[in-house]
Amino acid sequence: MKGKMEGMFRLDGKVAIVTGGMGLLGREFVKTLKDAGANVAIFDKQVKNYPKDFEEVLREKNVAAFETDVTNKKSISESLKSVEKKFGAAEVLVNAAAIDVPPNYDAEALLFENYPEELWDKIMEVNVKGIFLCSQVIGTAMAKGKGGSIINVSSIYGEISPDQRIYVKKDRKEKFVKPIAYSVSKGAIPSLTRYLATYWAAKSIRVNAITFGGVFSNQDKEFVKNYSSKVPLGRMARSDEYNGAILFLASDASSYMTGANLVIDGGYTAW
Ligand SMILES: NC(=O)c1ccc[n+]([C@@H]2O[C@H](COP(=O)([O-])OP(=O)(O)OC[C@H]3O[C@@H](n4cnc5c(N)ncnc54)[C@H](O)[C@@H]3O)[C@@H](O)[C@H]2O)c1
């Protein structure tokens, strides 16, 4: 029984693509899928800057990084061709690439009243169109082949509004507001997921969303305290705490699950 349970979570010989795979969580997903036996391809806009300890992962035979812009269909198609040549047909796609507030953006400009149209477009382009295009290119290849599993990464701010009272920037005099576009972009993901889940069910492609709460990454102490007080488990997530869910959704352990939204947020949205 133990063997059967473990086998359910294995991905031996399968090919997985992780968009945003050079990022904080993407790197965790790459390691997790690789350790489960998959050949893992990273599709990221930048493949040169990463923490020292990730170098070892990138050097492994079953991991490869492809510089890819998820907002550009040609770039995705070219990277997919390279993956197929190197590893074979993809059966897992994790859509994790996303952008939020650009660093050092003028806080005043992020207020809803002033929020710049071009920033709205940019965030929608990466966070929504990026998933549409990657699903179109990679999912279409899966539909012609053996099918697969697509996992779309969302955020609690796609479900609920940010509580603006917890956002503080000690180093700034202005009020910092968590801006609108990220929330709206993440709100689109469960519906995009349900559409594709039903559209491609007959082609053996499962499509699920995964909704994460905030991850601790040395944010302002006051913000961390404020955020944690809103979480029933009393803290922000560690960057490795979503790996189990990624493996579950990527593998046969979730073979009867499609069109769902798995929420992992320490209980933030439960009260
Ligand atoms: N970190 C959190 O607290 C948190 C919470 C909830 C949800 N999420 C979601 O988890 C996912 C991963 O977040 P993260 O914290 O690892 O972010 P991150 O900023 O560390 O990583 C995002 C990655 O996406 C890449 N990227 C950006 N634009 C791209 C493009 N056009 N084409 C290809 N790659 C591009 C970046 O280069 C980066 O490597 C995102 O979807 C994010 O919204 C994160």
GROMACS .gro file of C-alpha atoms and ligand atoms in nm:
model
  315
    1MET     CA    1   0.000   0.000   0.000
    2LYS     CA    2   0.284   0.235   0.092
    3GLY     CA    3   0.445   0.179  -0.251
    4LYS     CA    4   0.119   0.247  -0.429
    5MET     CA    5   0.064   0.570  -0.235
    6GLU     CA    6   0.415   0.692  -0.311
    7GLY     CA    7   0.384   0.592  -0.677
    8MET     CA    8   0.077   0.811  -0.712
    9PHE     CA    9   0.290   1.119  -0.652
   10ARG     CA   10   0.576   1.019  -0.886
   11LEU     CA   11   0.639   1.194  -1.217
   12ASP     CA   12   0.918   0.970  -1.348
   13GLY     CA   13   1.007   1.048  -1.708
   14LYS     CA   14   0.735   1.313  -1.744
   15VAL     CA   15   0.816   1.657  -1.879
   16ALA     CA   16   0.707   1.958  -1.673
   17ILE     CA   17   0.723   2.325  -1.767
   18VAL     CA   18   0.731   2.589  -1.493
   19THR     CA   19   0.679   2.950  -1.604
   20GLY     CA   20   0.839   3.197  -1.366
   21GLY     CA   21   1.062   2.908  -1.260
   22MET     CA   22   1.348   3.140  -1.161
   23GLY     CA   23   1.132   3.318  -0.901
   24LEU     CA   24   1.093   3.266  -0.527
   25LEU     CA   25   0.819   3.002  -0.554
   26GLY     CA   26   0.901   2.886  -0.908
   27ARG     CA   27   1.242   2.762  -0.792
   28GLU     CA   28   1.070   2.556  -0.521
   29PHE     CA   29   0.834   2.403  -0.778
   30VAL     CA   30   1.125   2.317  -1.008
   31LYS     CA   31   1.305   2.134  -0.726
   32THR     CA   32   0.987   1.951  -0.620
   33LEU     CA   33   0.896   1.830  -0.970
   34LYS     CA   34   1.256   1.728  -1.039
   35ASP     CA   35   1.274   1.532  -0.712
   36ALA     CA   36   0.954   1.350  -0.813
   37GLY     CA   37   1.134   1.228  -1.127
   38ALA     CA   38   1.024   1.481  -1.389
   39ASN     CA   39   1.236   1.651  -1.651
   40VAL     CA   40   1.176   2.016  -1.575
   41ALA     CA   41   1.191   2.309  -1.816
   42ILE     CA   42   1.193   2.664  -1.677
   43PHE     CA   43   1.027   2.930  -1.892
   44ASP     CA   44   1.133   3.264  -1.748
   45LYS     CA   45   1.202   3.608  -1.886
   46GLN     CA   46   1.534   3.610  -1.704
   47VAL     CA   47   1.747   3.300  -1.654
   48LYS     CA   48   2.071   3.455  -1.537
   49ASN     CA   49   2.005   3.587  -1.187
   50TYR     CA   50   1.936   3.336  -0.915
   51PRO     CA   51   2.054   3.254  -0.564
   52LYS     CA   52   2.377   3.056  -0.540
   53ASP     CA   53   2.208   2.742  -0.407
   54PHE     CA   54   1.992   2.716  -0.721
   55GLU     CA   55   2.300   2.676  -0.942
   56GLU     CA   56   2.328   2.313  -0.836
   57VAL     CA   57   1.967   2.250  -0.942
   58LEU     CA   58   2.023   2.415  -1.280
   59ARG     CA   59   2.325   2.194  -1.341
   60GLU     CA   60   2.123   1.873  -1.309
   61LYS     CA   61   2.057   1.673  -1.625
   62ASN     CA   62   1.683   1.680  -1.585
   63VAL     CA   63   1.653   2.060  -1.544
   64ALA     CA   64   1.690   2.321  -1.818
   65ALA     CA   65   1.611   2.692  -1.836
   66PHE     CA   66   1.475   2.858  -2.150
   67GLU     CA   67   1.463   3.235  -2.169
   68THR     CA   68   1.096   3.294  -2.253
   69ASP     CA   69   0.855   3.585  -2.243
   70VAL     CA   70   0.510   3.450  -2.153
   71THR     CA   71   0.346   3.751  -2.319
   72ASN     CA   72   0.496   3.656  -2.656
   73LYS     CA   73   0.345   3.358  -2.839
   74LYS     CA   74   0.646   3.314  -3.068
   75SER     CA   75   0.882   3.305  -2.771
   76ILE     CA   76   0.666   3.036  -2.598
   77SER     CA   77   0.642   2.826  -2.918
   78GLU     CA   78   1.018   2.840  -2.974
   79SER     CA   79   1.092   2.738  -2.616
   80LEU     CA   80   0.839   2.455  -2.639
   81LYS     CA   81   1.012   2.324  -2.952
   82SER     CA   82   1.344   2.324  -2.766
   83VAL     CA   83   1.186   2.138  -2.473
   84GLU     CA   84   1.033   1.875  -2.702
   85LYS     CA   85   1.372   1.823  -2.865
   86LYS     CA   86   1.557   1.798  -2.535
   87PHE     CA   87   1.308   1.613  -2.313
   88GLY     CA   88   1.000   1.515  -2.519
   89ALA     CA   89   0.632   1.615  -2.498
   90ALA     CA   90   0.524   1.821  -2.197
   91GLU     CA   91   0.258   1.673  -1.966
   92VAL     CA   92   0.269   1.925  -1.681
   93LEU     CA   93   0.246   2.304  -1.704
   94VAL     CA   94   0.272   2.526  -1.396
   95ASN     CA   95   0.176   2.884  -1.482
   96ALA     CA   96   0.357   3.074  -1.205
   97ALA     CA   97   0.506   3.374  -1.389
   98ALA     CA   98   0.353   3.699  -1.267
   99ILE     CA   99   0.435   4.056  -1.177
  100ASP     CA  100   0.308   4.284  -0.904
  101VAL     CA  101   0.408   4.636  -0.804
  102PRO     CA  102   0.738   4.732  -0.967
  103PRO     CA  103   0.997   4.811  -0.697
  104ASN     CA  104   1.030   5.177  -0.602
  105TYR     CA  105   0.712   5.276  -0.781
  106ASP     CA  106   0.584   5.610  -0.658
  107ALA     CA  107   0.331   5.525  -0.384
  108GLU     CA  108   0.109   5.816  -0.480
  109ALA     CA  109   0.075   5.675  -0.833
  110LEU     CA  110  -0.047   5.342  -0.697
  111LEU     CA  111  -0.356   5.493  -0.535
  112PHE     CA  112  -0.662   5.383  -0.730
  113GLU     CA  113  -0.741   5.742  -0.833
  114ASN     CA  114  -0.401   5.774  -1.003
  115TYR     CA  115  -0.323   5.417  -1.103
  116PRO     CA  116  -0.147   5.433  -1.442
  117GLU     CA  117  -0.321   5.275  -1.739
  118GLU     CA  118   0.009   5.138  -1.876
  119LEU     CA  119   0.080   4.959  -1.547
  120TRP     CA  120  -0.269   4.805  -1.553
  121ASP     CA  121  -0.203   4.680  -1.909
  122LYS     CA  122   0.140   4.541  -1.821
  123ILE     CA  123   0.012   4.345  -1.520
  124MET     CA  124  -0.286   4.207  -1.712
  125GLU     CA  125  -0.054   4.117  -1.999
  126VAL     CA  126   0.183   3.907  -1.788
  127ASN     CA  127  -0.059   3.768  -1.527
  128VAL     CA  128  -0.362   3.692  -1.747
  129LYS     CA  129  -0.258   3.695  -2.112
  130GLY     CA  130   0.061   3.508  -2.016
  131ILE     CA  131  -0.147   3.216  -1.881
  132PHE     CA  132  -0.380   3.230  -2.182
  133LEU     CA  133  -0.087   3.212  -2.427
  134CYS     CA  134   0.111   2.944  -2.242
  135SER     CA  135  -0.205   2.734  -2.208
  136GLN     CA  136  -0.286   2.789  -2.576
  137VAL     CA  137   0.058   2.688  -2.702
  138ILE     CA  138   0.153   2.417  -2.451
  139GLY     CA  139  -0.200   2.292  -2.379
  140THR     CA  140  -0.274   2.252  -2.750
  141ALA     CA  141   0.035   2.032  -2.781
  142MET     CA  142  -0.084   1.830  -2.477
  143ALA     CA  143  -0.429   1.792  -2.635
  144LYS     CA  144  -0.273   1.645  -2.948
  145GLY     CA  145  -0.061   1.410  -2.735
  146LYS     CA  146  -0.123   1.226  -2.409
  147GLY     CA  147  -0.298   1.508  -2.224
  148GLY     CA  148  -0.161   1.644  -1.898
  149SER     CA  149  -0.207   1.870  -1.600
  150ILE     CA  150  -0.212   2.250  -1.606
  151ILE     CA  151  -0.177   2.437  -1.276
  152ASN     CA  152  -0.254   2.810  -1.266
  153VAL     CA  153  -0.116   3.005  -0.971
  154SER     CA  154  -0.349   3.257  -0.814
  155SER     CA  155  -0.349   3.456  -0.490
  156ILE     CA  156  -0.588   3.522  -0.203
  157TYR     CA  157  -0.618   3.871  -0.353
  158GLY     CA  158  -0.801   3.709  -0.643
  159GLU     CA  159  -1.064   3.597  -0.388
  160ILE     CA  160  -1.075   3.880  -0.137
  161SER     CA  161  -0.968   4.243  -0.136
  162PRO     CA  162  -0.639   4.340   0.026
  163ASP     CA  163  -0.693   4.495   0.369
  164GLN     CA  164  -0.524   4.828   0.302
  165ARG     CA  165  -0.483   4.888   0.677
  166ILE     CA  166  -0.202   4.631   0.698
  167TYR     CA  167   0.013   4.791   0.429
  168VAL     CA  168   0.277   5.016   0.577
  169LYS     CA  169   0.605   5.148   0.449
  170LYS     CA  170   0.805   5.280   0.741
  171ASP     CA  171   1.063   5.433   0.511
  172ARG     CA  172   0.797   5.635   0.330
  173LYS     CA  173   0.590   5.926   0.436
  174GLU     CA  174   0.314   5.852   0.186
  175LYS     CA  175   0.051   5.588   0.245
  176PHE     CA  176   0.128   5.266   0.059
  177VAL     CA  177  -0.173   5.105  -0.104
  178LYS     CA  178  -0.170   4.752  -0.243
  179PRO     CA  179  -0.279   4.838  -0.597
  180ILE     CA  180  -0.574   4.715  -0.797
  181ALA     CA  181  -0.435   4.541  -1.106
  182TYR     CA  182  -0.271   4.246  -0.927
  183SER     CA  183  -0.600   4.160  -0.751
  184VAL     CA  184  -0.803   4.181  -1.070
  185SER     CA  185  -0.548   3.977  -1.265
  186LYS     CA  186  -0.556   3.700  -1.003
  187GLY     CA  187  -0.937   3.710  -0.992
  188ALA     CA  188  -0.938   3.607  -1.359
  189ILE     CA  189  -0.748   3.286  -1.294
  190PRO     CA  190  -1.021   3.061  -1.143
  191SER     CA  191  -1.254   3.144  -1.432
  192LEU     CA  192  -0.987   3.089  -1.697
  193THR     CA  193  -0.915   2.760  -1.518
  194ARG     CA  194  -1.280   2.644  -1.519
  195TYR     CA  195  -1.314   2.731  -1.888
  196LEU     CA  196  -1.010   2.526  -1.990
  197ALA     CA  197  -1.093   2.240  -1.753
  198THR     CA  198  -1.425   2.178  -1.924
  199TYR     CA  199  -1.298   2.261  -2.273
  200TRP     CA  200  -1.012   2.010  -2.257
  201ALA     CA  201  -1.156   1.742  -2.024
  202ALA     CA  202  -1.219   1.507  -2.318
  203LYS     CA  203  -0.854   1.547  -2.421
  204SER     CA  204  -0.735   1.421  -2.079
  205ILE     CA  205  -0.604   1.759  -1.972
  206ARG     CA  206  -0.683   1.851  -1.614
  207VAL     CA  207  -0.671   2.221  -1.532
  208ASN     CA  208  -0.673   2.348  -1.174
  209ALA     CA  209  -0.600   2.673  -0.996
  210ILE     CA  210  -0.406   2.706  -0.677
  211THR     CA  211  -0.454   3.004  -0.449
  212PHE     CA  212  -0.171   3.108  -0.220
  213GLY     CA  213  -0.147   3.334   0.081
  214GLY     CA  214   0.149   3.567   0.138
  215VAL     CA  215   0.499   3.422   0.163
  216PHE     CA  216   0.752   3.559   0.409
  217SER     CA  217   1.042   3.720   0.224
  218ASN     CA  218   1.192   3.973   0.466
  219GLN     CA  219   0.911   4.224   0.428
  220ASP     CA  220   0.873   4.523   0.658
  221LYS     CA  221   0.840   4.394   1.019
  222GLU     CA  222   0.523   4.587   1.087
  223PHE     CA  223   0.361   4.453   0.771
  224VAL     CA  224   0.455   4.095   0.867
  225LYS     CA  225   0.303   4.146   1.213
  226ASN     CA  226  -0.014   4.299   1.068
  227TYR     CA  227  -0.051   4.030   0.802
  228SER     CA  228   0.015   3.746   1.050
  229SER     CA  229  -0.254   3.876   1.284
  230LYS     CA  230  -0.507   3.815   1.003
  231VAL     CA  231  -0.400   3.453   0.954
  232PRO     CA  232  -0.561   3.183   1.174
  233LEU     CA  233  -0.228   2.992   1.168
  234GLY     CA  234  -0.066   3.314   1.288
  235ARG     CA  235   0.211   3.358   1.032
  236MET     CA  236   0.304   3.404   0.667
  237ALA     CA  237   0.388   3.097   0.455
  238ARG     CA  238   0.737   2.962   0.406
  239SER     CA  239   0.839   2.945   0.040
  240ASP     CA  240   0.843   2.562   0.049
  241GLU     CA  241   0.491   2.521   0.190
  242TYR     CA  242   0.316   2.509  -0.150
  243ASN     CA  243   0.530   2.229  -0.291
  244GLY     CA  244   0.306   1.947  -0.167
  245ALA     CA  245   0.007   2.099  -0.345
  246ILE     CA  246   0.200   2.145  -0.669
  247LEU     CA  247   0.306   1.781  -0.661
  248PHE     CA  248  -0.049   1.669  -0.580
  249LEU     CA  249  -0.195   1.863  -0.874
  250ALA     CA  250   0.083   1.765  -1.117
  251SER     CA  251   0.062   1.393  -1.042
  252ASP     CA  252  -0.196   1.114  -1.064
  253ALA     CA  253  -0.272   1.172  -0.694
  254SER     CA  254  -0.524   1.431  -0.820
  255SER     CA  255  -0.646   1.226  -1.120
  256TYR     CA  256  -1.017   1.302  -1.051
  257MET     CA  257  -0.965   1.674  -0.992
  258THR     CA  258  -1.022   1.936  -1.259
  259GLY     CA  259  -1.166   2.288  -1.270
  260ALA     CA  260  -1.100   2.332  -0.899
  261ASN     CA  261  -0.930   2.601  -0.696
  262LEU     CA  262  -0.712   2.472  -0.415
  263VAL     CA  263  -0.676   2.740  -0.147
  264ILE     CA  264  -0.366   2.730   0.075
  265ASP     CA  265  -0.351   3.039   0.291
  266GLY     CA  266  -0.309   2.944   0.658
  267GLY     CA  267  -0.683   3.007   0.691
  268TYR     CA  268  -0.669   3.376   0.586
  269THR     CA  269  -0.991   3.351   0.384
  270ALA     CA  270  -1.170   3.131   0.639
  271TRP     CA  271  -1.287   3.402   0.877
  272LIG     N1  272   0.516   3.537  -0.305
  272LIG     C1  273   0.393   3.550  -0.256
  272LIG     O1  274   0.369   3.595  -0.143
  272LIG     C2  275   0.276   3.503  -0.340
  272LIG     C3  276   0.148   3.497  -0.279
  272LIG     C4  277   0.040   3.456  -0.355
  272LIG     C5  278   0.057   3.420  -0.488
  272LIG     N2  279   0.182   3.430  -0.543
  272LIG     C6  280   0.195   3.393  -0.685
  272LIG     O2  281   0.292   3.291  -0.698
  272LIG     C7  282   0.357   3.303  -0.825
  272LIG     C8  283   0.506   3.310  -0.805
  272LIG     O3  284   0.537   3.421  -0.723
  272LIG     P1  285   0.683   3.452  -0.669
  272LIG     O4  286   0.669   3.505  -0.533
  272LIG     O5  287   0.772   3.335  -0.693
  272LIG     O6  288   0.723   3.575  -0.765
  272LIG     P2  289   0.867   3.617  -0.818
  272LIG     O7  290   0.858   3.760  -0.857
  272LIG     O8  291   0.975   3.575  -0.724
  272LIG     O9  292   0.882   3.529  -0.951
  272LIG     C9  293   0.810   3.555  -1.069
  272LIG    C10  294   0.893   3.511  -1.187
  272LIG    O10  295   0.819   3.539  -1.306
  272LIG    C11  296   0.910   3.586  -1.403
  272LIG     N3  297   0.841   3.667  -1.505
  272LIG    C12  298   0.789   3.792  -1.490
  272LIG     N4  299   0.740   3.835  -1.608
  272LIG    C13  300   0.762   3.735  -1.698
  272LIG    C14  301   0.735   3.720  -1.836
  272LIG     N5  302   0.676   3.818  -1.908
  272LIG     N6  303   0.770   3.604  -1.896
  272LIG    C15  304   0.833   3.505  -1.826
  272LIG     N7  305   0.861   3.515  -1.695
  272LIG    C16  306   0.826   3.628  -1.632
  272LIG    C17  307   1.011   3.668  -1.325
  272LIG    O11  308   1.134   3.683  -1.398
  272LIG    C18  309   1.027   3.585  -1.198
  272LIG    O12  310   1.134   3.492  -1.207
  272LIG    C19  311   0.299   3.429  -0.890
  272LIG    O13  312   0.194   3.391  -0.976
  272LIG    C20  313   0.245   3.506  -0.773
  272LIG    O14  314   0.141   3.594  -0.809
  272LIG    C21  315   0.292   3.469  -0.472
   0.00000   0.00000   0.00000
